[in-house]
């Protein structure tokens, strides 16, 4: 699944609702601490993408083997010189959640991608 949102502060709430809603449609029954982790990680990912300054962000969600991959794409390929994307700090905040099994960031022609894999069991 994926959703394209305006790059604005309200995108975070829309993304959290969409991700949790889709996981529910896929029949995942999440424990309260897992819901909190999904919400927090989605927030961090989308806030980082919005901070890049593009006009839109997209959120991508996939699942396999009881894990979900959440990815946010900034769609802003030409980041200003000296732009501090906060990538390392965001990754440290993401890995603070015990359900996160991996995360990363890279930049391509379509903008910065920042992702996390979360255990759903």
mmCIF file with all atom_site columns, C-alpha atoms in Angstrom:
data_model
loop_
_atom_site.group_PDB
_atom_site.id
_atom_site.type_symbol
_atom_site.label_atom_id
_atom_site.label_alt_id
_atom_site.label_comp_id
_atom_site.label_asym_id
_atom_site.label_entity_id
_atom_site.label_seq_id
_atom_site.pdbx_PDB_ins_code
_atom_site.Cartn_x
_atom_site.Cartn_y
_atom_site.Cartn_z
_atom_site.occupancy
_atom_site.B_iso_or_equiv
_atom_site.pdbx_formal_charge
_atom_site.auth_seq_id
_atom_site.auth_comp_id
_atom_site.auth_asym_id
_atom_site.auth_atom_id
_atom_site.pdbx_PDB_model_num
ATOM 1   C CA . UNK A 1 1   ? 0.000  0.000   0.000  1.00 0.00 ? 1   UNK A CA 1
ATOM 2   C CA . UNK A 1 2   ? 1.038  3.585   -0.447 1.00 0.00 ? 2   UNK A CA 1
ATOM 3   C CA . UNK A 1 3   ? -0.378 7.019   0.148  1.00 0.00 ? 3   UNK A CA 1
ATOM 4   C CA . UNK A 1 4   ? 0.694  10.391  -1.247 1.00 0.00 ? 4   UNK A CA 1
ATOM 5   C CA . UNK A 1 5   ? 0.190  13.331  1.093  1.00 0.00 ? 5   UNK A CA 1
ATOM 6   C CA . UNK A 1 6   ? 0.869  17.033  1.021  1.00 0.00 ? 6   UNK A CA 1
ATOM 7   C CA . UNK A 1 7   ? 4.183  17.765  2.725  1.00 0.00 ? 7   UNK A CA 1
ATOM 8   C CA . UNK A 1 8   ? 2.678  19.479  5.770  1.00 0.00 ? 8   UNK A CA 1
ATOM 9   C CA . UNK A 1 9   ? 2.649  18.882  9.517  1.00 0.00 ? 9   UNK A CA 1
ATOM 10  C CA . UNK A 1 10  ? -0.838 17.318  9.361  1.00 0.00 ? 10  UNK A CA 1
ATOM 11  C CA . UNK A 1 11  ? 0.524  14.542  7.092  1.00 0.00 ? 11  UNK A CA 1
ATOM 12  C CA . UNK A 1 12  ? 1.825  12.758  10.190 1.00 0.00 ? 12  UNK A CA 1
ATOM 13  C CA . UNK A 1 13  ? -1.651 12.112  11.608 1.00 0.00 ? 13  UNK A CA 1
ATOM 14  C CA . UNK A 1 14  ? -3.018 11.008  8.232  1.00 0.00 ? 14  UNK A CA 1
ATOM 15  C CA . UNK A 1 15  ? -0.087 8.612   7.784  1.00 0.00 ? 15  UNK A CA 1
ATOM 16  C CA . UNK A 1 16  ? -0.495 7.074   11.261 1.00 0.00 ? 16  UNK A CA 1
ATOM 17  C CA . UNK A 1 17  ? -4.214 6.512   10.660 1.00 0.00 ? 17  UNK A CA 1
ATOM 18  C CA . UNK A 1 18  ? -3.608 5.005   7.217  1.00 0.00 ? 18  UNK A CA 1
ATOM 19  C CA . UNK A 1 19  ? -0.838 2.643   8.374  1.00 0.00 ? 19  UNK A CA 1
ATOM 20  C CA . UNK A 1 20  ? -2.729 1.352   11.405 1.00 0.00 ? 20  UNK A CA 1
ATOM 21  C CA . UNK A 1 21  ? -5.936 1.060   9.383  1.00 0.00 ? 21  UNK A CA 1
ATOM 22  C CA . UNK A 1 22  ? -4.230 -1.006  6.708  1.00 0.00 ? 22  UNK A CA 1
ATOM 23  C CA . UNK A 1 23  ? -2.586 -3.298  9.247  1.00 0.00 ? 23  UNK A CA 1
ATOM 24  C CA . UNK A 1 24  ? -6.063 -3.878  10.683 1.00 0.00 ? 24  UNK A CA 1
ATOM 25  C CA . UNK A 1 25  ? -7.422 -4.670  7.210  1.00 0.00 ? 25  UNK A CA 1
ATOM 26  C CA . UNK A 1 26  ? -4.618 -7.195  6.847  1.00 0.00 ? 26  UNK A CA 1
ATOM 27  C CA . UNK A 1 27  ? -5.967 -8.800  10.061 1.00 0.00 ? 27  UNK A CA 1
ATOM 28  C CA . UNK A 1 28  ? -3.061 -7.965  12.346 1.00 0.00 ? 28  UNK A CA 1
ATOM 29  C CA . UNK A 1 29  ? -4.142 -7.881  15.987 1.00 0.00 ? 29  UNK A CA 1
ATOM 30  C CA . UNK A 1 30  ? -1.560 -5.591  17.524 1.00 0.00 ? 30  UNK A CA 1
ATOM 31  C CA . UNK A 1 31  ? -0.689 -5.417  21.199 1.00 0.00 ? 31  UNK A CA 1
ATOM 32  C CA . UNK A 1 32  ? -0.933 -1.906  22.697 1.00 0.00 ? 32  UNK A CA 1
ATOM 33  C CA . UNK A 1 33  ? 2.869  -1.534  22.852 1.00 0.00 ? 33  UNK A CA 1
ATOM 34  C CA . UNK A 1 34  ? 3.133  -2.492  19.163 1.00 0.00 ? 34  UNK A CA 1
ATOM 35  C CA . UNK A 1 35  ? 0.446  0.052   18.235 1.00 0.00 ? 35  UNK A CA 1
ATOM 36  C CA . UNK A 1 36  ? 2.404  2.697   20.144 1.00 0.00 ? 36  UNK A CA 1
ATOM 37  C CA . UNK A 1 37  ? 5.630  1.720   18.329 1.00 0.00 ? 37  UNK A CA 1
ATOM 38  C CA . UNK A 1 38  ? 3.957  1.805   14.895 1.00 0.00 ? 38  UNK A CA 1
ATOM 39  C CA . UNK A 1 39  ? 2.507  5.235   15.684 1.00 0.00 ? 39  UNK A CA 1
ATOM 40  C CA . UNK A 1 40  ? 5.811  6.606   16.994 1.00 0.00 ? 40  UNK A CA 1
ATOM 41  C CA . UNK A 1 41  ? 7.914  5.224   14.142 1.00 0.00 ? 41  UNK A CA 1
ATOM 42  C CA . UNK A 1 42  ? 5.455  6.421   11.492 1.00 0.00 ? 42  UNK A CA 1
ATOM 43  C CA . UNK A 1 43  ? 5.569  9.854   13.103 1.00 0.00 ? 43  UNK A CA 1
ATOM 44  C CA . UNK A 1 44  ? 9.378  9.962   13.010 1.00 0.00 ? 44  UNK A CA 1
ATOM 45  C CA . UNK A 1 45  ? 9.523  8.790   9.396  1.00 0.00 ? 45  UNK A CA 1
ATOM 46  C CA . UNK A 1 46  ? 6.946  11.250  8.082  1.00 0.00 ? 46  UNK A CA 1
ATOM 47  C CA . UNK A 1 47  ? 8.289  14.186  10.114 1.00 0.00 ? 47  UNK A CA 1
ATOM 48  C CA . UNK A 1 48  ? 11.728 13.547  8.601  1.00 0.00 ? 48  UNK A CA 1
ATOM 49  C CA . UNK A 1 49  ? 10.296 13.463  5.065  1.00 0.00 ? 49  UNK A CA 1
ATOM 50  C CA . UNK A 1 50  ? 8.267  16.647  5.630  1.00 0.00 ? 50  UNK A CA 1
ATOM 51  C CA . UNK A 1 51  ? 11.369 18.405  7.009  1.00 0.00 ? 51  UNK A CA 1
ATOM 52  C CA . UNK A 1 52  ? 13.100 17.904  3.643  1.00 0.00 ? 52  UNK A CA 1
ATOM 53  C CA . UNK A 1 53  ? 10.878 20.642  2.222  1.00 0.00 ? 53  UNK A CA 1
ATOM 54  C CA . UNK A 1 54  ? 9.265  18.997  -0.792 1.00 0.00 ? 54  UNK A CA 1
ATOM 55  C CA . UNK A 1 55  ? 5.663  19.581  -1.840 1.00 0.00 ? 55  UNK A CA 1
ATOM 56  C CA . UNK A 1 56  ? 4.559  16.017  -1.141 1.00 0.00 ? 56  UNK A CA 1
ATOM 57  C CA . UNK A 1 57  ? 5.549  12.925  0.804  1.00 0.00 ? 57  UNK A CA 1
ATOM 58  C CA . UNK A 1 58  ? 4.557  9.356   0.196  1.00 0.00 ? 58  UNK A CA 1
ATOM 59  C CA . UNK A 1 59  ? 4.209  6.602   2.730  1.00 0.00 ? 59  UNK A CA 1
ATOM 60  C CA . UNK A 1 60  ? 4.637  2.992   1.672  1.00 0.00 ? 60  UNK A CA 1
ATOM 61  C CA . UNK A 1 61  ? 3.644  -0.048  3.736  1.00 0.00 ? 61  UNK A CA 1
ATOM 62  C CA . UNK A 1 62  ? 4.347  -3.710  3.123  1.00 0.00 ? 62  UNK A CA 1
ATOM 63  C CA . UNK A 1 63  ? 4.199  -6.807  5.298  1.00 0.00 ? 63  UNK A CA 1
ATOM 64  C CA . UNK A 1 64  ? 5.797  -10.219 5.323  1.00 0.00 ? 64  UNK A CA 1
ATOM 65  C CA . UNK A 1 65  ? 6.342  -12.904 7.936  1.00 0.00 ? 65  UNK A CA 1
ATOM 66  C CA . UNK A 1 66  ? 4.789  -10.933 10.792 1.00 0.00 ? 66  UNK A CA 1
ATOM 67  C CA . UNK A 1 67  ? 6.773  -7.774  10.080 1.00 0.00 ? 67  UNK A CA 1
ATOM 68  C CA . UNK A 1 68  ? 5.855  -4.476  8.465  1.00 0.00 ? 68  UNK A CA 1
ATOM 69  C CA . UNK A 1 69  ? 8.113  -2.181  6.478  1.00 0.00 ? 69  UNK A CA 1
ATOM 70  C CA . UNK A 1 70  ? 7.099  1.476   6.660  1.00 0.00 ? 70  UNK A CA 1
ATOM 71  C CA . UNK A 1 71  ? 8.880  3.840   4.275  1.00 0.00 ? 71  UNK A CA 1
ATOM 72  C CA . UNK A 1 72  ? 8.525  7.599   3.855  1.00 0.00 ? 72  UNK A CA 1
ATOM 73  C CA . UNK A 1 73  ? 9.744  9.314   0.687  1.00 0.00 ? 73  UNK A CA 1
ATOM 74  C CA . UNK A 1 74  ? 10.286 13.075  0.618  1.00 0.00 ? 74  UNK A CA 1
ATOM 75  C CA . UNK A 1 75  ? 10.047 13.615  -3.178 1.00 0.00 ? 75  UNK A CA 1
ATOM 76  C CA . UNK A 1 76  ? 12.610 16.410  -2.824 1.00 0.00 ? 76  UNK A CA 1
ATOM 77  C CA . UNK A 1 77  ? 15.698 15.285  -4.733 1.00 0.00 ? 77  UNK A CA 1
ATOM 78  C CA . UNK A 1 78  ? 17.558 18.595  -4.644 1.00 0.00 ? 78  UNK A CA 1
ATOM 79  C CA . UNK A 1 79  ? 18.143 19.187  -0.953 1.00 0.00 ? 79  UNK A CA 1
ATOM 80  C CA . UNK A 1 80  ? 19.781 22.554  -0.256 1.00 0.00 ? 80  UNK A CA 1
ATOM 81  C CA . UNK A 1 81  ? 23.543 22.647  0.299  1.00 0.00 ? 81  UNK A CA 1
ATOM 82  C CA . UNK A 1 82  ? 24.330 22.100  3.958  1.00 0.00 ? 82  UNK A CA 1
ATOM 83  C CA . UNK A 1 83  ? 20.862 20.658  4.652  1.00 0.00 ? 83  UNK A CA 1
ATOM 84  C CA . UNK A 1 84  ? 20.995 18.599  7.844  1.00 0.00 ? 84  UNK A CA 1
ATOM 85  C CA . UNK A 1 85  ? 18.514 15.817  7.232  1.00 0.00 ? 85  UNK A CA 1
ATOM 86  C CA . UNK A 1 86  ? 18.837 14.592  10.815 1.00 0.00 ? 86  UNK A CA 1
ATOM 87  C CA . UNK A 1 87  ? 19.148 11.079  9.411  1.00 0.00 ? 87  UNK A CA 1
ATOM 88  C CA . UNK A 1 88  ? 21.360 9.602   12.102 1.00 0.00 ? 88  UNK A CA 1
ATOM 89  C CA . UNK A 1 89  ? 19.368 11.173  14.929 1.00 0.00 ? 89  UNK A CA 1
ATOM 90  C CA . UNK A 1 90  ? 16.072 9.914   13.472 1.00 0.00 ? 90  UNK A CA 1
ATOM 91  C CA . UNK A 1 91  ? 17.505 6.422   13.019 1.00 0.00 ? 91  UNK A CA 1
ATOM 92  C CA . UNK A 1 92  ? 18.617 6.361   16.663 1.00 0.00 ? 92  UNK A CA 1
ATOM 93  C CA . UNK A 1 93  ? 15.148 7.439   17.771 1.00 0.00 ? 93  UNK A CA 1
ATOM 94  C CA . UNK A 1 94  ? 13.576 4.725   15.601 1.00 0.00 ? 94  UNK A CA 1
ATOM 95  C CA . UNK A 1 95  ? 15.825 1.962   16.938 1.00 0.00 ? 95  UNK A CA 1
ATOM 96  C CA . UNK A 1 96  ? 14.901 2.953   20.491 1.00 0.00 ? 96  UNK A CA 1
ATOM 97  C CA . UNK A 1 97  ? 11.653 1.041   19.929 1.00 0.00 ? 97  UNK A CA 1
ATOM 98  C CA . UNK A 1 98  ? 12.227 -2.589  20.826 1.00 0.00 ? 98  UNK A CA 1
ATOM 99  C CA . UNK A 1 99  ? 9.910  -3.867  18.076 1.00 0.00 ? 99  UNK A CA 1
ATOM 100 C CA . UNK A 1 100 ? 12.056 -2.284  15.338 1.00 0.00 ? 100 UNK A CA 1
ATOM 101 C CA . UNK A 1 101 ? 14.229 -4.905  13.655 1.00 0.00 ? 101 UNK A CA 1
ATOM 102 C CA . UNK A 1 102 ? 15.911 -2.621  11.104 1.00 0.00 ? 102 UNK A CA 1
ATOM 103 C CA . UNK A 1 103 ? 15.931 0.875   9.639  1.00 0.00 ? 103 UNK A CA 1
ATOM 104 C CA . UNK A 1 104 ? 17.832 2.984   7.185  1.00 0.00 ? 104 UNK A CA 1
ATOM 105 C CA . UNK A 1 105 ? 17.910 5.990   4.915  1.00 0.00 ? 105 UNK A CA 1
ATOM 106 C CA . UNK A 1 106 ? 19.204 6.826   1.460  1.00 0.00 ? 106 UNK A CA 1
ATOM 107 C CA . UNK A 1 107 ? 18.740 9.526   -1.154 1.00 0.00 ? 107 UNK A CA 1
ATOM 108 C CA . UNK A 1 108 ? 17.949 8.972   -4.813 1.00 0.00 ? 108 UNK A CA 1
ATOM 109 C CA . UNK A 1 109 ? 16.599 10.931  -7.743 1.00 0.00 ? 109 UNK A CA 1
ATOM 110 C CA . UNK A 1 110 ? 13.123 10.768  -6.263 1.00 0.00 ? 110 UNK A CA 1
ATOM 111 C CA . UNK A 1 111 ? 14.194 12.180  -2.880 1.00 0.00 ? 111 UNK A CA 1
ATOM 112 C CA . UNK A 1 112 ? 15.181 10.836  0.509  1.00 0.00 ? 112 UNK A CA 1
ATOM 113 C CA . UNK A 1 113 ? 13.815 7.471   1.574  1.00 0.00 ? 113 UNK A CA 1
ATOM 114 C CA . UNK A 1 114 ? 13.722 6.622   5.247  1.00 0.00 ? 114 UNK A CA 1
ATOM 115 C CA . UNK A 1 115 ? 12.347 3.279   6.408  1.00 0.00 ? 115 UNK A CA 1
ATOM 116 C CA . UNK A 1 116 ? 11.864 0.972   9.348  1.00 0.00 ? 116 UNK A CA 1
ATOM 117 C CA . UNK A 1 117 ? 10.929 -2.686  9.777  1.00 0.00 ? 117 UNK A CA 1
ATOM 118 C CA . UNK A 1 118 ? 8.739  -3.436  12.780 1.00 0.00 ? 118 UNK A CA 1
ATOM 119 C CA . UNK A 1 119 ? 7.866  -6.797  14.281 1.00 0.00 ? 119 UNK A CA 1
ATOM 120 C CA . UNK A 1 120 ? 4.094  -7.117  14.607 1.00 0.00 ? 120 UNK A CA 1
ATOM 121 C CA . UNK A 1 121 ? 3.881  -10.197 16.782 1.00 0.00 ? 121 UNK A CA 1
#
